[in-house]
Coordinates of C-alpha atoms in Angstrom, one line a residue:
Chain A
M1 CA -0.1 -0.1 0.0
S2 CA 3.0 2.3 0.2
M3 CA 2.8 2.3 -3.5
H4 CA -0.3 4.4 -3.4
T5 CA -0.2 7.6 -5.4
N6 CA -1.1 9.9 -2.5
P7 CA 0.0 8.2 0.7
R8 CA -0.7 10.9 3.1
V9 CA -4.4 11.6 2.1
F10 CA -5.0 7.9 1.9
W11 CA -3.5 7.3 5.3
Q12 CA -5.6 10.0 6.9
S13 CA -8.9 8.9 5.4
R14 CA -8.2 5.3 6.2
R15 CA -7.4 6.2 9.8
V16 CA -10.7 8.2 10.1
Q17 CA -12.6 5.3 8.4
E18 CA -11.2 2.9 11.0
Q19 CA -12.2 5.0 13.9
L20 CA -15.7 5.4 12.6
T21 CA -15.9 1.6 12.1
S22 CA -14.7 1.2 15.7
L23 CA -17.2 3.6 17.0
L24 CA -20.1 1.7 15.1
V25 CA -18.9 -1.5 16.4
L26 CA -18.9 -0.2 20.0
L27 CA -22.4 1.2 19.5
I28 CA -23.8 -2.0 18.2
A29 CA -22.1 -4.1 20.7
L30 CA -23.3 -1.8 23.6
S31 CA -26.9 -2.0 22.4
G32 CA -26.8 -5.7 22.0
S33 CA -25.5 -6.0 25.5
T34 CA -28.3 -3.9 26.7
L35 CA -30.7 -6.2 25.0
V36 CA -29.1 -9.2 26.7
L37 CA -28.8 -7.6 30.1
L38 CA -32.3 -6.0 30.2
P39 CA -34.0 -9.3 31.2
F40 CA -31.7 -9.5 34.3
F41 CA -32.3 -5.9 35.1
W42 CA -36.1 -6.7 34.9
M43 CA -35.7 -9.8 37.1
L44 CA -33.7 -7.9 39.8
S45 CA -36.0 -4.9 39.7
T46 CA -39.1 -7.1 40.2
S47 CA -37.5 -9.1 43.0
L48 CA -37.0 -5.9 45.1
K49 CA -40.6 -4.7 44.7
Q50 CA -43.4 -4.8 47.1
A51 CA -46.4 -6.9 46.3
G52 CA -48.5 -3.8 45.3
E53 CA -45.7 -2.4 43.1
V54 CA -45.4 -5.5 40.7
Y55 CA -48.5 -5.0 38.5
L56 CA -48.4 -1.3 37.7
S57 CA -48.4 0.4 34.3
P58 CA -46.1 2.2 33.7
P59 CA -43.8 0.1 35.8
I60 CA -41.6 1.2 38.7
W61 CA -37.9 0.7 37.4
F62 CA -36.1 1.3 40.7
P63 CA -38.1 0.1 43.6
N64 CA -37.7 2.4 46.6
P65 CA -37.1 1.3 49.2
P66 CA -35.7 -2.0 47.8
Q67 CA -37.5 -5.0 49.4
W68 CA -34.4 -7.1 50.3
G69 CA -36.7 -9.1 52.6
N70 CA -38.2 -10.8 49.5
Y71 CA -35.2 -12.8 49.2
I72 CA -35.4 -14.1 52.8
Q73 CA -39.1 -14.9 52.2
A74 CA -38.3 -16.8 48.9
V75 CA -36.1 -19.1 50.7
T76 CA -37.9 -19.5 53.8
R77 CA -41.5 -20.0 52.5
V78 CA -40.4 -23.2 50.9
P79 CA -37.6 -25.6 52.3
F80 CA -35.1 -24.0 50.0
H81 CA -32.1 -25.4 52.0
L82 CA -33.4 -28.8 51.3
Y83 CA -33.6 -28.2 47.6
A84 CA -30.1 -26.6 47.6
W85 CA -28.7 -29.7 49.5
N86 CA -30.3 -32.2 47.2
T87 CA -29.0 -30.3 44.2
S88 CA -25.5 -30.2 45.7
V89 CA -25.5 -34.0 46.4
I90 CA -26.5 -34.7 42.8
V91 CA -24.2 -32.3 41.2
T92 CA -21.3 -33.4 43.3
L93 CA -21.9 -37.1 42.4
V94 CA -22.4 -36.4 38.7
T95 CA -19.3 -34.4 38.5
V96 CA -17.0 -36.9 40.2
G97 CA -18.6 -39.7 38.1
T98 CA -18.1 -37.8 34.8
L99 CA -14.6 -36.8 35.7
L100 CA -13.4 -40.3 36.5
S101 CA -15.3 -42.2 33.8
C102 CA -14.5 -39.8 31.1
S103 CA -10.8 -39.4 31.8
I104 CA -10.2 -43.1 32.2
S105 CA -12.1 -44.0 29.1
A106 CA -10.4 -41.1 27.2
Y107 CA -7.0 -42.4 28.2
G108 CA -7.8 -45.8 26.8
F109 CA -9.1 -44.3 23.4
A110 CA -6.0 -41.9 23.2
R111 CA -3.1 -44.2 24.0
L112 CA -3.8 -48.0 24.2
A113 CA -4.1 -50.2 21.2
A114 CA -7.0 -52.7 21.0
P115 CA -9.0 -54.3 18.2
G116 CA -12.1 -52.6 17.4
K117 CA -11.1 -49.4 19.3
N118 CA -11.7 -47.1 16.5
I119 CA -15.2 -48.6 15.6
I120 CA -16.2 -48.1 19.3
F121 CA -15.0 -44.5 19.3
M122 CA -16.9 -43.7 16.2
L123 CA -20.0 -45.3 17.6
L124 CA -19.5 -43.3 20.8
L125 CA -19.2 -40.0 18.8
S126 CA -22.3 -40.8 16.8
T127 CA -24.4 -40.9 20.0
L128 CA -23.8 -37.2 20.2
M129 CA -26.3 -36.8 17.5
L130 CA -28.9 -39.0 19.0
P131 CA -31.9 -37.4 20.5
G132 CA -32.2 -38.4 24.1
A133 CA -35.9 -39.2 23.5
V134 CA -35.1 -42.5 21.8
T135 CA -33.5 -44.0 25.0
L136 CA -35.8 -42.3 27.4
V137 CA -38.6 -44.7 27.8
P138 CA -36.7 -48.1 28.1
T139 CA -34.2 -46.2 30.5
Y140 CA -37.0 -45.1 32.6
L141 CA -38.4 -48.6 32.6
L142 CA -35.2 -50.1 33.4
F143 CA -34.7 -47.8 36.4
N144 CA -38.3 -48.4 37.5
A145 CA -37.6 -52.2 37.5
L146 CA -34.6 -51.8 39.5
G147 CA -36.6 -49.9 42.0
W148 CA -34.6 -46.8 41.4
V149 CA -37.3 -44.3 40.6
N150 CA -37.8 -41.5 43.2
S151 CA -34.2 -41.9 44.2
Y152 CA -31.0 -40.0 43.1
L153 CA -29.6 -43.2 41.4
P154 CA -31.2 -42.6 37.9
L155 CA -29.6 -39.1 37.9
T156 CA -26.1 -40.1 39.2
V157 CA -25.3 -43.6 38.2
P158 CA -25.2 -42.9 34.4
A159 CA -22.5 -40.2 35.0
F160 CA -20.1 -43.1 35.9
F161 CA -20.5 -44.5 32.5
G162 CA -18.9 -41.8 30.4
N163 CA -20.1 -38.9 28.2
A164 CA -19.2 -38.9 24.6
F165 CA -18.6 -35.3 24.5
F166 CA -16.2 -35.2 27.4
I167 CA -14.4 -38.3 26.4
F168 CA -13.8 -36.7 23.0
L169 CA -12.6 -33.5 24.6
L170 CA -10.2 -35.3 26.8
R171 CA -9.0 -37.7 24.2
Q172 CA -8.2 -34.8 21.9
F173 CA -6.1 -33.3 24.8
Y174 CA -4.3 -36.6 25.7
L175 CA -3.3 -36.9 22.0
T176 CA -1.4 -33.6 22.3
I177 CA 0.8 -34.8 25.3
P178 CA 4.2 -36.1 24.2
R179 CA 4.6 -39.9 24.8
E180 CA 8.1 -39.4 26.3
L181 CA 6.7 -38.8 29.8
E182 CA 4.8 -42.0 29.7
E183 CA 7.7 -43.9 28.2
A184 CA 10.0 -42.8 31.0
A185 CA 7.5 -43.9 33.6
T186 CA 7.1 -47.2 32.0
I187 CA 10.9 -47.8 32.1
D188 CA 10.6 -46.9 35.9
G189 CA 8.2 -49.6 36.2
A190 CA 5.0 -47.6 36.4
S191 CA 1.8 -49.4 35.2
V192 CA -0.7 -47.8 32.9
Y193 CA -3.0 -47.2 35.7
Q194 CA -0.4 -45.4 37.7
I195 CA 0.6 -43.3 34.5
W196 CA -3.1 -42.4 34.1
W197 CA -3.5 -41.4 37.6
H198 CA -0.2 -39.8 38.5
I199 CA 0.8 -38.3 35.1
M200 CA -2.2 -37.8 32.8
M201 CA -4.7 -36.6 35.4
P202 CA -2.4 -33.9 36.8
L203 CA -1.4 -32.7 33.3
S204 CA -5.0 -32.5 32.1
Y205 CA -6.1 -30.2 34.9
P206 CA -7.2 -27.5 32.5
V207 CA -9.4 -29.8 30.4
L208 CA -10.7 -31.4 33.5
A209 CA -11.7 -27.9 34.8
T210 CA -13.6 -27.5 31.6
V211 CA -15.4 -30.8 32.1
V212 CA -16.2 -29.7 35.6
V213 CA -17.7 -26.4 34.7
F214 CA -19.9 -27.9 31.9
T215 CA -21.0 -30.9 34.0
F216 CA -21.9 -28.5 36.9
V217 CA -23.9 -26.1 34.7
G218 CA -25.5 -29.1 32.9
T219 CA -26.6 -30.9 35.9
Y220 CA -27.5 -27.9 37.9
N221 CA -29.8 -26.7 35.1
D222 CA -31.2 -30.1 34.1
F223 CA -34.9 -30.0 34.5
F224 CA -36.2 -33.0 32.6
T225 CA -34.4 -35.9 34.4
P226 CA -35.3 -34.8 38.0
L227 CA -38.8 -34.0 36.8
I228 CA -39.4 -37.5 35.6
Y229 CA -37.6 -39.4 38.2
L230 CA -38.2 -37.6 41.5
S231 CA -41.7 -37.6 42.9
D232 CA -41.1 -36.8 46.6
E233 CA -41.2 -33.0 47.3
S234 CA -38.5 -33.5 49.7
K235 CA -36.1 -34.9 47.0
R236 CA -36.8 -32.0 44.6
T237 CA -33.7 -30.2 43.1
I238 CA -33.8 -26.4 42.8
A239 CA -34.7 -26.6 39.2
V240 CA -37.8 -28.8 39.7
A241 CA -38.8 -26.9 42.9
L242 CA -38.6 -23.6 41.0
S243 CA -41.1 -24.9 38.4
Y244 CA -43.7 -25.6 41.1
F245 CA -43.3 -22.1 42.5
Q246 CA -45.6 -20.5 40.2
G247 CA -48.6 -22.7 41.0
S248 CA -47.7 -23.1 44.7
P249 CA -50.1 -21.7 47.1
R250 CA -47.2 -20.5 49.2
I251 CA -45.6 -18.3 46.5
G252 CA -48.4 -18.4 44.0
P253 CA -48.7 -15.5 41.6
Q254 CA -46.4 -13.3 43.8
M255 CA -44.0 -12.4 41.0
H256 CA -41.6 -10.5 43.2
L257 CA -41.0 -13.6 45.4
L258 CA -40.7 -15.8 42.2
M259 CA -38.2 -13.4 40.7
A260 CA -36.3 -13.3 44.0
A261 CA -36.2 -17.2 43.9
V262 CA -35.1 -17.1 40.2
T263 CA -32.3 -14.7 41.1
I264 CA -31.1 -16.9 43.8
S265 CA -31.3 -20.0 41.6
I266 CA -29.0 -18.4 38.9
L267 CA -26.4 -17.4 41.3
P268 CA -24.3 -20.6 41.5
P269 CA -23.8 -20.9 37.8
L270 CA -23.3 -17.2 37.4
I271 CA -20.6 -17.2 40.1
L272 CA -18.9 -20.2 38.5
F273 CA -19.0 -18.4 35.1
V274 CA -17.4 -15.2 36.5
A275 CA -14.8 -17.3 38.3
A276 CA -13.9 -19.9 35.6
Q277 CA -14.8 -18.2 32.3
R278 CA -11.8 -19.3 30.4
Y279 CA -12.7 -23.0 30.9
F280 CA -16.1 -22.4 29.5
V281 CA -14.6 -20.6 26.4
R282 CA -11.9 -23.3 26.0
G283 CA -14.4 -26.1 26.0
I284 CA -16.6 -24.5 23.3
V285 CA -13.8 -23.4 21.1
M286 CA -12.1 -26.8 21.2
T287 CA -15.2 -28.5 20.0
G288 CA -16.2 -26.1 17.5
I289 CA -12.9 -25.9 15.7
K290 CA -12.3 -29.7 15.6
G291 CA -15.9 -30.1 14.1
Chain B
M1 CA -1.5 -46.9 15.7
E2 CA 0.1 -50.4 16.1
T3 CA 3.2 -49.8 14.0
Q4 CA 5.7 -50.8 16.5
T5 CA 5.3 -54.5 15.8
S6 CA 6.5 -54.4 12.3
S7 CA 10.3 -54.8 13.1
P8 CA 10.3 -57.9 15.2
Q9 CA 8.7 -59.6 12.3
L10 CA 12.1 -61.2 11.1
A11 CA 13.1 -62.0 14.5
T12 CA 12.8 -65.6 16.2
G13 CA 9.5 -67.0 17.2
R14 CA 10.2 -66.4 20.9
L15 CA 10.6 -62.7 20.4
G16 CA 7.3 -62.7 18.2
R17 CA 5.4 -64.4 20.9
S18 CA 6.4 -62.0 23.6
T19 CA 5.4 -59.1 21.4
S20 CA 2.0 -60.7 20.8
R21 CA 1.7 -61.4 24.6
K22 CA 2.5 -57.6 25.1
R23 CA -0.1 -56.7 22.6
R24 CA -2.6 -58.7 24.2
S25 CA -1.9 -57.4 27.5
E26 CA -2.2 -53.8 26.2
A27 CA -5.6 -54.6 24.6
I28 CA -6.9 -56.1 27.9
H29 CA -5.6 -52.7 29.7
A30 CA -7.3 -50.9 26.9
Y31 CA -10.6 -52.5 27.3
I32 CA -10.4 -52.0 31.0
F33 CA -9.8 -48.3 30.4
M34 CA -12.6 -47.9 27.9
S35 CA -15.0 -50.0 29.9
P36 CA -17.0 -47.1 31.4
A37 CA -17.7 -45.9 27.9
I38 CA -18.3 -49.2 26.3
L39 CA -20.7 -50.2 29.2
G40 CA -22.4 -47.0 29.1
L41 CA -22.8 -47.2 25.3
L42 CA -24.4 -50.6 25.7
L43 CA -26.5 -50.0 29.0
F44 CA -27.7 -46.5 28.2
T45 CA -27.6 -46.2 24.4
L46 CA -27.6 -49.2 22.3
G47 CA -29.6 -51.4 24.7
P48 CA -32.3 -48.9 25.3
M49 CA -32.4 -48.0 21.6
A50 CA -33.2 -51.6 20.7
A51 CA -35.6 -51.9 23.5
S52 CA -37.3 -48.8 22.4
L53 CA -37.8 -50.2 18.9
L54 CA -39.4 -53.4 20.3
L55 CA -41.5 -51.5 22.7
S56 CA -42.9 -49.3 19.9
F57 CA -44.7 -52.3 18.7
T58 CA -46.3 -53.0 22.0
E59 CA -49.1 -51.6 24.2
Y60 CA -47.4 -51.1 27.7
N61 CA -48.5 -49.1 30.7
I62 CA -46.1 -50.6 33.5
I63 CA -49.1 -52.1 35.3
T64 CA -49.9 -55.0 32.9
D65 CA -47.5 -56.9 30.8
P66 CA -46.5 -55.4 27.4
E67 CA -48.8 -56.8 24.6
W68 CA -47.5 -57.1 21.1
I69 CA -49.8 -55.0 18.7
G70 CA -47.6 -54.7 15.6
I71 CA -47.7 -51.4 14.0
D72 CA -50.9 -50.2 15.7
N73 CA -49.0 -47.5 17.6
Y74 CA -47.7 -46.0 14.3
V75 CA -51.2 -46.2 12.7
E76 CA -52.7 -44.4 15.7
L77 CA -49.8 -41.8 15.5
F78 CA -50.6 -41.0 11.9
N79 CA -54.2 -40.6 12.7
D80 CA -53.6 -38.4 15.6
R81 CA -54.3 -34.8 14.9
L82 CA -52.2 -33.7 17.8
F83 CA -49.1 -35.7 16.5
W84 CA -49.3 -33.8 13.3
Q85 CA -49.7 -30.6 15.3
S86 CA -46.6 -31.4 17.2
L87 CA -44.7 -32.2 14.1
R88 CA -45.8 -28.9 12.6
V89 CA -44.8 -26.9 15.8
S90 CA -41.3 -28.6 16.0
A91 CA -40.8 -28.2 12.2
I92 CA -41.7 -24.4 12.3
Y93 CA -39.7 -23.7 15.4
S94 CA -36.6 -25.5 13.8
I95 CA -37.0 -23.8 10.4
V96 CA -37.3 -20.4 11.9
S97 CA -35.1 -20.6 15.0
V98 CA -32.1 -22.2 13.6
P99 CA -31.2 -20.0 10.7
L100 CA -32.3 -17.0 12.6
G101 CA -30.0 -18.0 15.6
L102 CA -27.1 -18.9 13.3
S103 CA -27.3 -15.5 11.4
V104 CA -27.5 -13.4 14.7
A105 CA -24.8 -15.4 16.2
L106 CA -22.5 -15.0 13.1
A107 CA -23.3 -11.2 12.9
L108 CA -22.4 -10.9 16.6
A109 CA -19.1 -13.0 16.1
I110 CA -18.1 -10.7 13.2
L111 CA -18.8 -7.8 15.4
L112 CA -16.8 -9.0 18.4
N113 CA -14.0 -10.2 15.9
H114 CA -13.2 -6.4 15.4
K115 CA -9.8 -5.6 17.0
M116 CA -10.7 -3.3 19.8
R117 CA -10.3 -3.1 23.6
G118 CA -13.1 -4.3 25.7
M119 CA -14.3 -6.9 23.4
L120 CA -13.8 -9.6 25.8
I121 CA -16.4 -8.1 28.1
F122 CA -19.0 -8.1 25.3
R123 CA -18.1 -11.7 24.7
S124 CA -18.9 -12.6 28.3
V125 CA -22.1 -10.7 28.3
Y126 CA -23.5 -12.4 25.2
Y127 CA -22.4 -15.8 26.4
L128 CA -23.9 -15.4 29.8
P129 CA -27.4 -16.4 29.2
T130 CA -26.3 -19.9 28.0
V131 CA -24.8 -20.5 31.4
I132 CA -28.0 -19.9 33.3
S133 CA -30.5 -21.5 31.0
G134 CA -33.1 -23.7 32.4
V135 CA -36.3 -23.4 34.5
G136 CA -35.3 -20.1 36.2
V137 CA -34.7 -18.4 32.8
A138 CA -38.1 -19.9 31.4
M139 CA -39.9 -18.4 34.4
L140 CA -38.2 -15.0 33.8
W141 CA -39.3 -15.1 30.1
R142 CA -42.8 -16.0 31.2
W143 CA -42.8 -12.7 33.2
L144 CA -41.0 -10.7 30.4
F145 CA -43.8 -11.8 28.2
N146 CA -46.7 -11.0 30.4
G147 CA -49.2 -9.3 28.3
D148 CA -50.1 -6.2 30.6
F149 CA -47.1 -5.8 32.8
G150 CA -44.2 -7.6 31.1
L151 CA -41.1 -5.7 30.1
I152 CA -41.5 -6.6 26.4
N153 CA -44.9 -5.1 26.1
V154 CA -44.0 -2.1 28.3
L155 CA -41.3 -1.2 25.9
L156 CA -43.5 -1.8 22.9
R157 CA -46.0 0.5 24.5
R158 CA -43.4 3.1 24.8
V159 CA -43.0 3.2 21.0
G160 CA -46.7 3.1 20.4
I161 CA -47.3 -0.6 19.8
Q162 CA -49.8 -2.6 21.7
G163 CA -48.0 -6.0 22.0
P164 CA -49.9 -9.2 22.0
N165 CA -50.6 -11.3 25.0
W166 CA -47.7 -13.5 23.8
L167 CA -47.9 -16.7 25.6
F168 CA -51.6 -16.8 25.8
D169 CA -52.2 -15.9 22.2
A170 CA -52.1 -19.0 19.9
N171 CA -50.8 -16.9 17.1
W172 CA -47.9 -15.5 19.1
A173 CA -46.8 -18.1 21.5
L174 CA -44.5 -20.0 19.3
A175 CA -42.9 -16.6 18.1
A176 CA -42.4 -15.8 21.9
L177 CA -40.5 -19.0 22.3
I178 CA -38.3 -18.4 19.2
I179 CA -37.5 -14.9 20.5
A180 CA -36.5 -16.3 23.8
S181 CA -34.3 -18.9 22.1
L182 CA -32.3 -16.1 20.5
W183 CA -31.2 -15.1 24.1
G184 CA -29.2 -18.3 24.2
I185 CA -27.0 -18.2 21.1
G186 CA -23.8 -17.3 23.0
G187 CA -22.4 -20.6 22.5
T188 CA -22.9 -20.7 18.7
M189 CA -21.5 -17.2 18.6
L190 CA -18.2 -18.3 20.4
I191 CA -17.8 -21.1 18.0
F192 CA -18.2 -18.9 15.0
L193 CA -15.8 -16.4 16.7
A194 CA -13.2 -19.1 17.1
G195 CA -13.6 -20.0 13.4
L196 CA -13.3 -16.4 12.4
Q197 CA -10.0 -16.1 14.3
G198 CA -8.7 -19.0 12.3
I199 CA -9.0 -17.2 9.0
P200 CA -5.6 -16.0 7.8
Q201 CA -5.6 -12.2 7.8
E202 CA -3.6 -12.1 4.5
L203 CA -6.6 -13.3 2.6
Y204 CA -8.5 -10.1 3.5
E205 CA -5.5 -8.0 2.9
A206 CA -5.0 -9.6 -0.6
A207 CA -8.8 -9.0 -1.3
E208 CA -8.4 -5.4 -0.3
I209 CA -5.6 -4.8 -2.7
D210 CA -7.7 -6.4 -5.4
G211 CA -10.3 -3.8 -4.6
A212 CA -12.9 -6.1 -3.0
G213 CA -15.4 -4.4 -0.8
R214 CA -16.5 -5.5 2.7
W215 CA -19.6 -7.4 1.3
R216 CA -17.6 -9.1 -1.4
Q217 CA -14.9 -10.1 1.3
F218 CA -17.6 -11.5 3.5
R219 CA -19.1 -13.5 0.7
S220 CA -15.9 -14.7 -0.9
I221 CA -13.6 -15.2 2.2
T222 CA -15.5 -15.2 5.4
L223 CA -18.4 -17.5 4.5
P224 CA -16.4 -20.3 2.7
M225 CA -13.7 -20.1 5.3
I226 CA -16.0 -20.6 8.2
S227 CA -18.4 -23.0 6.4
H228 CA -17.1 -26.1 8.4
V229 CA -18.0 -24.1 11.6
T230 CA -21.5 -23.2 10.0
F231 CA -21.9 -26.9 9.3
F232 CA -21.1 -27.9 12.9
N233 CA -23.4 -25.3 14.4
L234 CA -26.2 -26.3 11.9
V235 CA -26.0 -29.9 12.9
L236 CA -26.0 -29.1 16.6
G237 CA -28.7 -26.5 16.1
V238 CA -31.2 -28.7 14.4
I239 CA -30.7 -31.6 16.9
G240 CA -31.1 -29.1 19.7
A241 CA -34.2 -27.3 18.2
L242 CA -35.9 -30.8 17.8
Q243 CA -35.5 -31.6 21.4
V244 CA -36.7 -28.3 23.1
F245 CA -38.6 -29.2 26.2
T246 CA -38.0 -27.1 29.3
D247 CA -39.0 -23.7 27.7
A248 CA -42.1 -25.2 26.3
Y249 CA -43.0 -27.0 29.4
V250 CA -42.4 -24.1 31.8
M251 CA -43.6 -21.2 29.6
T252 CA -46.6 -22.4 27.9
G253 CA -47.2 -26.2 28.8
G254 CA -47.7 -26.9 25.2
G255 CA -50.7 -24.4 24.9
P256 CA -52.5 -22.2 24.2
N257 CA -54.6 -24.5 21.9
N258 CA -51.5 -26.7 21.3
A259 CA -49.9 -23.8 19.5
T260 CA -46.5 -24.8 21.3
L261 CA -47.1 -28.6 21.4
F262 CA -43.4 -29.6 20.6
L263 CA -42.8 -33.2 19.8
S264 CA -40.9 -33.7 23.1
V265 CA -43.9 -32.2 25.0
Y266 CA -46.2 -34.6 23.1
L267 CA -43.9 -37.4 23.9
Y268 CA -43.7 -36.4 27.5
R269 CA -47.6 -36.4 27.9
H270 CA -47.9 -39.8 26.5
A271 CA -45.2 -41.4 28.4
F272 CA -45.4 -39.7 31.9
Q273 CA -48.9 -38.6 32.1
F274 CA -50.9 -41.1 30.1
L275 CA -48.5 -44.0 30.7
H276 CA -48.7 -45.0 27.1
F277 CA -45.1 -46.2 27.0
G278 CA -45.3 -48.2 23.7
Y279 CA -47.0 -45.3 22.0
A280 CA -44.3 -42.9 23.4
A281 CA -41.5 -45.3 22.2
A282 CA -43.0 -45.0 18.7
V283 CA -43.0 -41.1 18.9
A284 CA -39.3 -41.3 20.1
W285 CA -38.4 -43.5 17.1
I286 CA -40.1 -41.2 14.6
L287 CA -38.2 -38.2 16.2
F288 CA -35.0 -40.3 16.0
L289 CA -35.6 -40.9 12.2
I290 CA -36.3 -37.4 11.5
V291 CA -33.1 -36.3 13.3
L292 CA -31.2 -38.9 11.4
A293 CA -32.7 -38.0 8.0
L294 CA -31.8 -34.3 8.5
T295 CA -28.3 -35.0 9.8
L296 CA -27.7 -37.3 6.8
L297 CA -29.1 -34.6 4.6
V298 CA -26.9 -31.9 6.0
F299 CA -23.8 -34.3 5.7
K300 CA -24.7 -35.3 2.1
S301 CA -25.2 -31.6 1.1
S302 CA -22.0 -30.5 2.8
P303 CA -19.7 -31.1 -0.2
L304 CA -21.8 -28.5 -2.0
W305 CA -21.3 -25.7 0.5
V306 CA -18.6 -26.7 3.0
Y307 CA -15.2 -25.7 2.0
Y308 CA -12.2 -27.6 3.3
E309 CA -8.7 -26.4 3.2
S310 CA -7.3 -29.8 2.2
E311 CA -9.5 -29.9 -1.0
R312 CA -8.7 -26.4 -2.1
P313 CA -9.1 -26.2 -5.8
G314 CA -6.5 -24.5 -7.9
R315 CA -8.3 -21.3 -8.5
N316 CA -8.8 -18.7 -5.7
A317 CA -11.3 -16.0 -5.6

């Protein structure tokens, strides 16, 4: 571009043009963000209103004084601590199960030779495209026959049997680790199991963190599985309990309490996202690019 | 993968046997390592799939034994007006929400790919809703779509439009669900963004020297260079759209007047409310066949519009 006939004018106009583009980009990005964040603002605003202020037109945007007590009511009118505890138990078990089963399977797929391995791996990957509905009914009937319905087993046991998406993610990562480490360990007399546990697991910490954040969010937000398997009110998770709030005589149509409950319910994944953002991004980017 | 075995070929039988023993022991370890995945595949995917197919030819309500009724479930399905309604709802939703979602996600990704300070913050903001999806978000949307006091109609009223009673209006309920789905395109956007960042900058510089405008660069460089990412997002988007459940169940329950009776809601009702397990299995298999057909269609059509670096033809735009 240095060959241009009138470099100075060209440079200037180009500079102005770039700045204008940046300004435009900024404006669009800002208005997009406003659209994305507006629902959150509306949720917070509603959650801090008095009952009488909710159904007003035009609305009150900034309730004064804010009713912080709504949050206390939202968690005390229903046994919220119980739902939180149930959810934590399920999320913890599912996360541990997913981590162990996926990393151990992924190591097998990445490093050890066995007849039929590639076919099994392709079969596993193709299940990513399988709609969950196809296996739903027989799986439910199986758990019912085992007497597991209305317990946490149907929600947690499958996690110990791998997850195609995470196995893929971990396998891709293991493939990038140089073999020398494992070879050295083998010479020192380490078994493949020791190599997996003492070398691969610590090395894959960043990918395991990605698995943890996605498992946490997926399990925490899961509505369908606890909905069909858990019937006792005392066993409900936060997601299921929340779905009963709107029709519940205790909270009922009281939108300010419902929105306070919703706000509380989205806090755990929100905090996790703020704290571990790069692990979310890494997981998504890794899968998308490989596709 | 098993190349290390070629050299001992010419050695004595003893050495060969020890290698094959080593190979066998490695294979045993491999199967032990892969066992969670293999068992999971058999117990929770292949087994249930086969069982589901068998079940779809029976009448089964858990209480009495399953009764073989041949293709009666499928005949009943094809004669059920609500089944066709649910197909229609899922089809409209997919046909509108997937291309719309992909376009908006791509536009946002292009926007955020602009080299500028602070772009990371916008990326987080746009991705945020996907992290907190689920029941809470569906409840929030119910309130946002409230006909009299919801934020959306409040804002529309500001600009002089009287918005519909979204979720309670059979003409608008599905549109409302599509609008709500746009809130969750952050993941798709991030995948596009990663794809955009993989495009060599020289291509644009060369195009600029050749005098290609922005639109021309977008069409001749950006779109082909990210077509494999688009492909990935399209497959995932279609599969996801055909399985929407939580939003429909929480926001509308399939109503009003079955306007949002998604295939998954129809299946849920038959399985867990009417205990028609055989019938529900038939619905599930039809859903599976539809997903399979669409996925194959996307795969088969991909050579027409997906551009792979390794097959780059001699000429270049």
